[in-house]
Short mmCIF file of C-alpha atoms and ligand atoms in Angstrom, two decimals:
data_model
loop_
_atom_site.label_atom_id
_atom_site.label_comp_id
_atom_site.label_asym_id
_atom_site.label_seq_id
_atom_site.Cartn_x
_atom_site.Cartn_y
_atom_site.Cartn_z
CA MET V 170 38.52 -29.73 8.95
CA TYR V 171 39.84 -26.47 10.39
CA LYS V 172 38.33 -25.45 13.71
CA PHE V 173 38.00 -21.74 13.02
CA ALA V 174 36.86 -19.45 15.82
CA ASN V 175 33.17 -18.62 16.01
CA ARG V 176 34.04 -14.95 15.66
CA MET V 177 34.93 -15.54 12.00
CA GLY V 178 31.34 -16.63 11.32
CA GLU V 179 29.73 -13.52 9.98
CA VAL V 180 32.87 -11.65 9.08
CA SER V 181 32.48 -11.63 5.32
CA SER V 182 29.18 -12.72 3.86
CA SER V 183 29.12 -14.27 0.41
CA ALA V 184 26.92 -11.40 -0.86
CA VAL V 185 29.57 -8.85 -0.05
CA ARG V 186 32.26 -11.01 -1.63
CA GLU V 187 30.13 -11.15 -4.80
CA ILE V 188 30.05 -7.35 -4.90
CA PHE V 189 33.81 -7.11 -4.60
CA LYS V 190 34.24 -9.74 -7.29
CA ALA V 191 31.96 -7.77 -9.63
CA MET V 192 33.88 -4.58 -8.97
CA ALA V 193 37.18 -6.24 -9.86
CA ASP V 194 35.98 -6.76 -13.47
CA PRO V 195 37.92 -4.15 -15.51
CA GLU V 196 34.96 -3.62 -17.87
CA MET V 197 32.65 -2.68 -15.01
CA ILE V 198 31.65 0.92 -14.39
CA SER V 199 31.84 0.79 -10.63
CA PHE V 200 29.68 2.89 -8.33
CA GLY V 201 30.13 0.14 -5.76
CA GLY V 202 33.35 1.08 -3.97
CA GLY V 203 34.14 3.84 -1.55
CA SER V 204 37.64 4.70 -2.66
CA PRO V 205 38.92 8.18 -3.40
CA ALA V 206 39.69 8.94 -7.05
CA ASN V 207 43.08 7.69 -8.25
CA GLU V 208 43.71 11.13 -9.72
CA SER V 209 43.20 12.76 -6.30
CA PHE V 210 46.48 11.50 -4.88
CA PRO V 211 49.25 14.09 -4.40
CA ILE V 212 51.94 11.80 -5.79
CA ASP V 213 54.56 14.45 -6.58
CA GLU V 214 54.21 16.09 -3.18
CA ILE V 215 54.52 12.73 -1.42
CA LYS V 216 57.60 11.85 -3.50
CA GLY V 217 59.29 15.11 -2.48
CA ILE V 218 58.28 14.73 1.17
CA THR V 219 59.50 11.11 1.36
CA ASP V 220 62.85 12.05 -0.10
CA LYS V 221 63.23 14.93 2.38
CA LEU V 222 62.18 12.81 5.37
CA LEU V 223 64.56 9.96 4.57
CA SER V 224 67.45 12.33 3.82
CA GLU V 225 67.01 14.33 7.00
CA ASN V 226 65.75 11.76 9.49
CA GLY V 227 65.97 8.32 7.86
CA HIS V 228 67.37 6.45 10.85
CA GLN V 229 64.63 7.49 13.23
CA ILE V 230 61.88 6.99 10.67
CA LEU V 231 62.99 3.49 9.75
CA GLN V 232 63.42 2.41 13.39
CA TYR V 233 60.63 1.08 15.67
CA GLY V 234 58.49 3.90 17.01
CA ILE V 235 56.20 4.41 19.98
CA THR V 236 52.71 2.94 20.07
CA GLU V 237 50.89 6.27 20.62
CA GLY V 238 52.17 7.58 17.31
CA TRP V 239 54.76 9.89 15.74
CA LYS V 240 54.72 12.99 17.92
CA PRO V 241 55.14 15.50 15.06
CA LEU V 242 52.01 14.01 13.46
CA LYS V 243 49.99 14.28 16.66
CA GLU V 244 51.10 17.92 16.98
CA ALA V 245 50.38 18.71 13.33
CA TYR V 246 46.95 17.01 13.53
CA LEU V 247 46.05 19.14 16.57
CA LYS V 248 47.40 22.35 15.03
CA HIS V 249 46.01 21.98 11.50
CA ILE V 250 42.87 19.87 11.92
CA VAL V 251 41.59 19.77 15.51
CA HIS V 252 42.15 23.24 16.97
CA PRO V 253 40.97 25.20 13.88
CA LYS V 254 37.64 23.34 14.29
CA GLY V 255 37.26 24.60 17.86
CA ILE V 256 37.97 21.20 19.42
CA LYS V 257 40.25 21.10 22.45
CA GLY V 258 42.99 18.54 23.04
CA THR V 259 46.70 17.94 23.60
CA VAL V 260 49.01 15.17 22.41
CA GLU V 261 47.85 13.13 25.43
CA ASN V 262 44.40 13.01 23.83
CA VAL V 263 45.56 11.54 20.52
CA ILE V 264 46.63 8.12 19.31
CA VAL V 265 47.59 7.50 15.69
CA THR V 266 45.98 4.37 14.26
CA THR V 267 46.42 2.23 11.16
CA GLY V 268 43.42 3.82 9.46
CA ALA V 269 40.15 4.75 11.15
CA SER V 270 39.25 1.06 10.84
CA GLN V 271 41.82 0.23 13.48
CA GLY V 272 40.44 3.01 15.68
CA ILE V 273 37.06 1.27 15.64
CA HIS V 274 38.72 -2.07 16.50
CA LEU V 275 40.72 -0.59 19.36
CA LEU V 276 37.65 1.09 20.82
CA ALA V 277 35.81 -2.21 20.59
CA ASP V 278 38.77 -3.85 22.39
CA ALA V 279 38.69 -1.24 25.09
CA PHE V 280 34.95 -1.08 25.73
CA LEU V 281 32.96 -4.00 24.38
CA GLU V 282 32.12 -7.30 26.05
CA PRO V 283 30.03 -10.10 24.54
CA GLY V 284 26.35 -9.25 24.87
CA ASP V 285 26.87 -5.47 25.02
CA VAL V 286 24.67 -3.28 22.85
CA VAL V 287 26.01 -0.76 20.34
CA LEU V 288 23.54 1.63 18.75
CA VAL V 289 24.17 2.17 15.04
CA GLU V 290 22.58 4.31 12.38
CA SER V 291 20.33 2.42 10.02
CA PRO V 292 21.83 2.16 7.42
CA THR V 293 25.49 2.39 8.45
CA PHE V 294 29.07 1.69 7.30
CA LEU V 295 29.34 -1.97 6.33
CA GLY V 296 32.76 -2.35 7.95
CA VAL V 297 31.48 -1.89 11.51
CA PHE V 298 29.29 -4.97 11.36
CA SER V 299 32.29 -7.24 10.87
CA THR V 300 34.13 -5.48 13.70
CA PHE V 301 31.22 -5.56 16.13
CA ASN V 302 30.30 -9.15 15.22
CA LYS V 303 33.76 -10.27 16.26
CA TYR V 304 33.10 -8.98 19.75
CA PHE V 305 29.71 -10.73 19.94
CA VAL V 306 27.94 -7.46 20.63
CA LYS V 307 24.44 -6.67 19.51
CA SER V 308 24.20 -3.82 16.97
CA VAL V 309 20.81 -2.16 17.44
CA PRO V 310 19.67 0.10 14.59
CA VAL V 311 18.44 3.63 15.29
CA GLU V 312 16.07 5.37 12.90
CA MET V 313 17.30 8.05 10.53
CA ASP V 314 15.42 10.69 8.60
CA GLU V 315 16.82 12.81 5.79
CA HIS V 316 18.98 14.70 8.33
CA GLY V 317 20.47 11.63 9.99
CA LEU V 318 19.85 10.10 13.42
CA VAL V 319 16.38 10.74 14.84
CA MET V 320 16.88 12.06 18.37
CA GLU V 321 13.62 10.69 19.79
CA ASP V 322 14.47 7.17 18.64
CA LEU V 323 18.06 7.52 19.84
CA GLU V 324 16.89 8.47 23.33
CA ALA V 325 14.26 5.72 23.36
CA LYS V 326 16.82 3.09 22.30
CA ILE V 327 19.31 4.30 24.92
CA LYS V 328 16.65 3.89 27.61
CA GLU V 329 15.53 0.52 26.25
CA HIS V 330 18.94 -1.10 25.65
CA ASN V 331 21.39 0.63 28.02
CA PRO V 332 24.07 0.58 25.27
CA LYS V 333 27.82 0.81 25.83
CA MET V 334 28.36 2.79 22.67
CA ILE V 335 26.69 4.84 19.94
CA TYR V 336 28.43 4.58 16.57
CA THR V 337 27.68 7.53 14.28
CA ILE V 338 29.02 9.04 11.06
CA PRO V 339 27.54 12.52 11.39
CA THR V 340 28.92 14.16 8.24
CA PHE V 341 28.21 12.94 4.69
CA GLN V 342 27.35 9.58 6.16
CA ASN V 343 28.37 6.33 4.55
CA PRO V 344 26.15 5.09 2.88
CA THR V 345 23.52 7.86 2.75
CA GLY V 346 25.50 11.10 2.37
CA ARG V 347 23.32 12.62 5.11
CA THR V 348 24.64 15.22 7.55
CA LEU V 349 23.45 15.65 11.13
CA PRO V 350 22.33 19.25 11.86
CA LEU V 351 23.84 21.40 14.60
CA GLU V 352 21.10 21.00 17.21
CA ARG V 353 21.16 17.21 16.90
CA ARG V 354 24.94 17.21 17.28
CA LYS V 355 24.57 19.05 20.58
CA LYS V 356 21.82 16.66 21.63
CA VAL V 357 23.93 13.54 20.91
CA ALA V 358 26.70 14.90 23.17
CA GLU V 359 24.12 15.71 25.86
CA LEU V 360 22.50 12.26 25.73
CA ALA V 361 25.91 10.57 25.90
CA SER V 362 26.71 12.50 29.02
CA GLN V 363 23.28 12.07 30.61
CA PHE V 364 23.20 8.29 30.08
CA ASN V 365 26.95 7.59 30.36
CA VAL V 366 27.34 6.17 26.85
CA ILE V 367 30.45 6.46 24.65
CA VAL V 368 29.83 8.13 21.29
CA LEU V 369 32.09 6.93 18.51
CA GLU V 370 32.05 9.90 16.12
CA ASP V 371 33.51 8.54 12.88
CA ASP V 372 34.17 11.57 10.71
CA PRO V 373 36.38 10.65 7.72
CA TYR V 374 34.41 12.71 5.19
CA CYS V 375 33.97 16.06 6.99
CA ASP V 376 36.65 17.85 4.95
CA LEU V 377 35.22 16.65 1.63
CA ARG V 378 32.65 19.46 1.58
CA TYR V 379 31.58 20.87 -1.81
CA SER V 380 28.82 23.26 -0.72
CA GLY V 381 26.93 24.43 2.35
CA GLU V 382 28.13 25.45 5.76
CA VAL V 383 30.78 23.70 7.84
CA LEU V 384 29.30 22.13 10.98
CA PRO V 385 31.13 21.58 14.26
CA ALA V 386 31.91 18.00 15.27
CA ILE V 387 29.85 16.39 18.05
CA LYS V 388 33.15 16.31 19.97
CA THR V 389 33.01 20.14 20.14
CA PHE V 390 30.03 19.86 22.50
CA ASP V 391 31.51 17.14 24.69
CA GLN V 392 31.71 18.45 28.27
CA THR V 393 32.22 15.12 30.01
CA GLY V 394 34.65 13.08 27.88
CA HIS V 395 32.02 10.76 26.42
CA VAL V 396 32.71 11.55 22.75
CA VAL V 397 35.57 9.87 20.89
CA LEU V 398 36.45 11.42 17.52
CA LEU V 399 37.89 9.33 14.71
CA ASN V 400 39.55 11.04 11.75
CA SER V 401 41.39 9.53 8.84
CA PHE V 402 43.86 10.63 6.20
CA ALA V 403 42.39 7.99 3.86
CA LYS V 404 39.93 10.24 2.08
CA ILE V 405 41.82 13.53 2.29
CA ILE V 406 45.33 12.34 1.30
CA SER V 407 45.50 8.59 0.56
CA PRO V 408 43.99 5.39 1.97
CA GLY V 409 47.11 3.40 1.09
CA LEU V 410 49.10 5.33 3.70
CA ARG V 411 46.84 3.71 6.37
CA VAL V 412 46.87 6.60 8.83
CA GLY V 413 44.00 7.59 11.10
CA THR V 414 43.62 9.24 14.49
CA VAL V 415 41.55 8.89 17.63
CA LEU V 416 40.93 11.95 19.81
CA ALA V 417 39.59 11.19 23.30
CA GLU V 418 40.15 11.60 27.02
CA ALA V 419 43.72 10.64 28.03
CA GLU V 420 42.39 7.72 30.09
CA ILE V 421 40.76 6.25 26.99
CA ILE V 422 43.88 6.85 24.87
CA GLN V 423 45.95 4.92 27.43
CA LYS V 424 43.66 1.90 27.10
CA LEU V 425 43.75 2.12 23.29
CA THR V 426 47.55 2.24 23.47
CA VAL V 427 47.62 -1.04 25.37
CA ALA V 428 45.26 -2.59 22.80
CA LYS V 429 47.32 -1.27 19.88
CA GLN V 430 50.59 -2.52 21.37
CA GLY V 431 49.22 -6.05 21.04
CA ALA V 432 47.75 -5.41 17.60
CA ASP V 433 50.58 -3.91 15.55
CA THR V 434 53.03 -2.17 17.93
CA HIS V 435 52.64 1.09 16.02
CA THR V 436 51.47 2.50 12.72
CA ALA V 437 54.21 2.75 10.05
CA THR V 438 56.35 5.74 10.97
CA LEU V 439 57.12 6.63 7.35
CA THR V 440 53.47 7.15 6.45
CA GLN V 441 52.78 8.99 9.72
CA ALA V 442 55.72 11.29 8.99
CA ILE V 443 54.46 11.87 5.43
CA CYS V 444 51.08 13.01 6.80
CA ALA V 445 52.78 15.22 9.39
CA GLU V 446 54.97 16.89 6.78
CA PHE V 447 52.03 17.32 4.40
CA LEU V 448 50.20 19.24 7.13
CA GLU V 449 53.25 21.18 8.33
CA GLN V 450 54.12 22.33 4.80
CA GLY V 451 50.60 23.78 4.64
CA LEU V 452 49.65 21.62 1.65
CA LEU V 453 46.28 20.38 2.89
CA PRO V 454 44.06 23.43 2.21
CA ASP V 455 45.03 23.73 -1.47
CA HIS V 456 44.90 19.96 -1.92
CA LEU V 457 41.37 19.88 -0.48
CA LYS V 458 40.33 22.76 -2.74
CA LYS V 459 41.56 20.81 -5.73
CA ILE V 460 39.99 17.46 -4.90
CA ASN V 461 36.75 18.99 -3.65
CA ALA V 462 36.30 20.83 -6.96
CA MET V 463 36.83 17.55 -8.80
CA TYR V 464 34.37 15.64 -6.59
CA ALA V 465 31.82 18.47 -6.80
CA GLU V 466 31.73 18.04 -10.58
CA LYS V 467 31.33 14.26 -10.29
CA LEU V 468 28.55 14.65 -7.72
CA HIS V 469 26.75 17.17 -9.92
CA THR V 470 27.01 14.84 -12.91
CA MET V 471 25.62 11.94 -10.92
CA ILE V 472 22.70 13.99 -9.54
CA THR V 473 21.71 15.40 -12.95
CA SER V 474 22.08 11.96 -14.56
CA ILE V 475 19.86 10.30 -11.92
CA GLU V 476 17.26 13.03 -12.48
CA LYS V 477 17.42 12.42 -16.21
CA TYR V 478 17.56 8.62 -16.43
CA PHE V 479 16.12 6.97 -13.30
CA PRO V 480 12.41 6.03 -13.19
CA GLU V 481 9.88 8.58 -12.03
CA GLY V 482 9.30 8.41 -8.30
CA THR V 483 12.97 7.65 -7.53
CA LYS V 484 14.11 9.42 -4.35
CA PHE V 485 17.75 10.13 -3.59
CA THR V 486 19.96 12.18 -1.30
CA LYS V 487 21.74 15.27 -2.58
CA PRO V 488 24.72 15.47 -0.23
CA GLU V 489 26.87 18.57 0.20
CA GLY V 490 30.01 16.44 0.32
CA GLY V 491 31.45 12.99 0.88
CA LEU V 492 31.47 10.19 -1.67
CA PHE V 493 27.99 8.64 -1.68
CA ILE V 494 24.41 9.03 -2.86
CA TRP V 495 21.63 6.87 -1.37
CA VAL V 496 18.85 5.99 -3.79
CA GLU V 497 15.34 4.69 -3.08
CA LEU V 498 13.67 3.11 -6.12
CA PRO V 499 9.91 3.46 -6.60
CA GLY V 500 7.43 0.63 -6.03
CA GLU V 501 8.59 -2.74 -4.71
CA PRO V 502 11.91 -3.37 -6.48
CA ASP V 503 13.99 -6.52 -5.97
CA VAL V 504 17.29 -4.69 -5.62
CA LEU V 505 19.35 -7.88 -5.19
CA ALA V 506 18.02 -9.22 -8.51
CA LEU V 507 18.65 -5.81 -10.10
CA PHE V 508 22.22 -5.93 -8.82
CA GLU V 509 22.73 -9.30 -10.57
CA ARG V 510 21.38 -7.92 -13.84
CA ALA V 511 23.22 -4.61 -13.55
CA THR V 512 26.58 -6.31 -13.10
CA SER V 513 26.11 -9.09 -15.64
CA GLU V 514 24.05 -7.34 -18.38
CA SER V 515 24.77 -3.62 -17.99
CA LYS V 516 28.27 -3.94 -16.54
CA VAL V 517 27.56 -1.36 -13.85
CA ALA V 518 28.08 -2.07 -10.14
CA PHE V 519 26.50 -0.57 -7.02
CA VAL V 520 25.90 -1.85 -3.50
CA PRO V 521 22.36 -3.02 -2.63
CA GLY V 522 21.12 -1.05 0.39
CA ILE V 523 20.21 -4.11 2.40
CA HIS V 524 23.88 -4.82 3.14
CA PHE V 525 24.15 -1.65 5.21
CA CYS V 526 21.20 -2.46 7.43
CA LYS V 527 20.67 -4.56 10.55
CA ASN V 528 16.98 -4.12 9.91
CA PRO V 529 16.65 -5.25 6.25
CA ASP V 530 13.46 -3.21 5.70
CA ASP V 531 15.50 -0.01 6.05
CA GLY V 532 17.44 -0.77 2.86
CA ILE V 533 15.23 -3.06 0.84
CA LYS V 534 14.39 -0.53 -1.91
CA HIS V 535 17.75 1.18 -1.76
CA LEU V 536 21.19 1.26 -3.29
CA ARG V 537 24.38 3.12 -2.56
CA LEU V 538 26.14 4.87 -5.41
CA ASN V 539 29.71 6.09 -5.14
CA PHE V 540 30.64 8.92 -7.48
CA SER V 541 34.35 9.43 -6.73
CA SER V 542 35.93 6.61 -8.68
CA SER V 543 34.59 7.25 -12.21
CA THR V 544 35.04 10.13 -14.63
CA PRO V 545 32.02 12.41 -15.26
CA GLU V 546 31.62 10.76 -18.70
CA LYS V 547 31.58 7.26 -17.17
CA ILE V 548 29.20 8.46 -14.46
CA GLU V 549 26.67 9.62 -17.06
CA GLU V 550 27.13 6.44 -19.11
CA GLY V 551 26.75 4.17 -16.05
CA ILE V 552 23.74 6.00 -14.62
CA LYS V 553 22.08 5.92 -18.06
CA LYS V 554 22.54 2.13 -18.21
CA LEU V 555 21.23 1.68 -14.67
CA GLY V 556 18.33 4.02 -15.47
CA GLU V 557 17.35 1.93 -18.50
CA LEU V 558 17.46 -1.27 -16.44
CA PHE V 559 15.52 0.22 -13.50
CA THR V 560 12.90 1.85 -15.74
CA LYS V 561 12.29 -1.36 -17.69
CA ASP V 562 12.03 -3.31 -14.45
CA PHE V 563 9.66 -0.72 -12.95
CA GLU V 564 7.40 -0.75 -16.01
CA GLU V 565 7.29 -4.56 -16.07
CA ARG V 566 6.36 -4.89 -12.41
C1 PLP T 620 32.59 5.67 7.87
C2 PLP T 620 33.91 5.05 7.61
N1 PLP T 620 34.72 4.80 8.62
C3 PLP T 620 35.94 4.25 8.42
C4 PLP T 620 36.37 3.91 7.17
C5 PLP T 620 37.72 3.28 7.00
O1 PLP T 620 38.69 4.26 7.00
P1 PLP T 620 40.25 3.92 6.94
O2 PLP T 620 40.61 3.67 5.53
O3 PLP T 620 40.90 5.14 7.52
O4 PLP T 620 40.48 2.71 7.79
C6 PLP T 620 35.55 4.15 6.07
C7 PLP T 620 35.99 3.77 4.73
O5 PLP T 620 35.29 3.63 3.79
C8 PLP T 620 34.28 4.74 6.30
O6 PLP T 620 33.43 4.98 5.29
#
């Protein structure tokens, strides 16, 4: 009856809706989401900050703001997040977005035409497929190994497809937890420059590091303005605030500003101001220390539980940060059937790997496990239940 636009076609597949439905069951132990832990939110600090902001500057904060974003937030983001990482930029290089998700949309608005090619990691963040599908672009998967994007395949695919954009999550990748090493980061920036391709560096997890050495962003090596860096406050403060940032050449930011004007005029000033004040009061380092210690324990519990309960021959990533572990089951498992049984019989949810892949073979034996949303006790209990199911299934095959 309704004549919906073609672009809505692939936006939300029924499989993904099933996963979300399963996760909404209160009895479910959910390793399926990607949310930060409820107990990670700095509620008292945000209460105090909100009170201060409204008392001191309520009229300005509750009025319409400018599309580019709340200037004190852009300044605080540069001072506390960008410059300490050795990345250059001024307020002209930043636009505040309604989450990193909007940053991806605005970049698609600015750069992508129907038929364009975007190179994506295989597997990659589920959310980008729905964004890119809306623009009728072709997402072409690039091979990954245990360290992330494979440079030879990236270069070959650039030459073969002449892409407009490379979308990458270089640090604690969603869904694999993999991190791109230094030399490959330099190489991505070099290839972007050499072949005139935009790199969308989506880096929401970089500050959730529990061990290992900090690595510079790909943006650090950008000599020619081809790299666009997306950051988000979703995972380091709160996703409900809906605040993210794009750092790019001023010319790109101007185009994104035009696109954002038509999308939502500006991101809520109150939540932008909360993030700015959080940074300016110097609260972020201690907050990160606290939440990273909590996540480190959850990650450790999940790793040791997988080792203990999953069938022999299971392979999985051991990330140094982020929120996800990527598991490959032994043999020829039917992961979609296992998902059905896990959610209905064992009451444990995960996301089958195939949903993250343009090339289904890359995720057919895989699943993504999120460790941030459950307590260590629930993590052990859930992994034990999954392990029993997977082991039985493996032995019966
Ligand atoms: C790689 C990646 N990019 C972007 C997002 C969305 O971030 P935001 O909540 O800031 O829109 C997520 C959320 O899970 C993500 O994993």
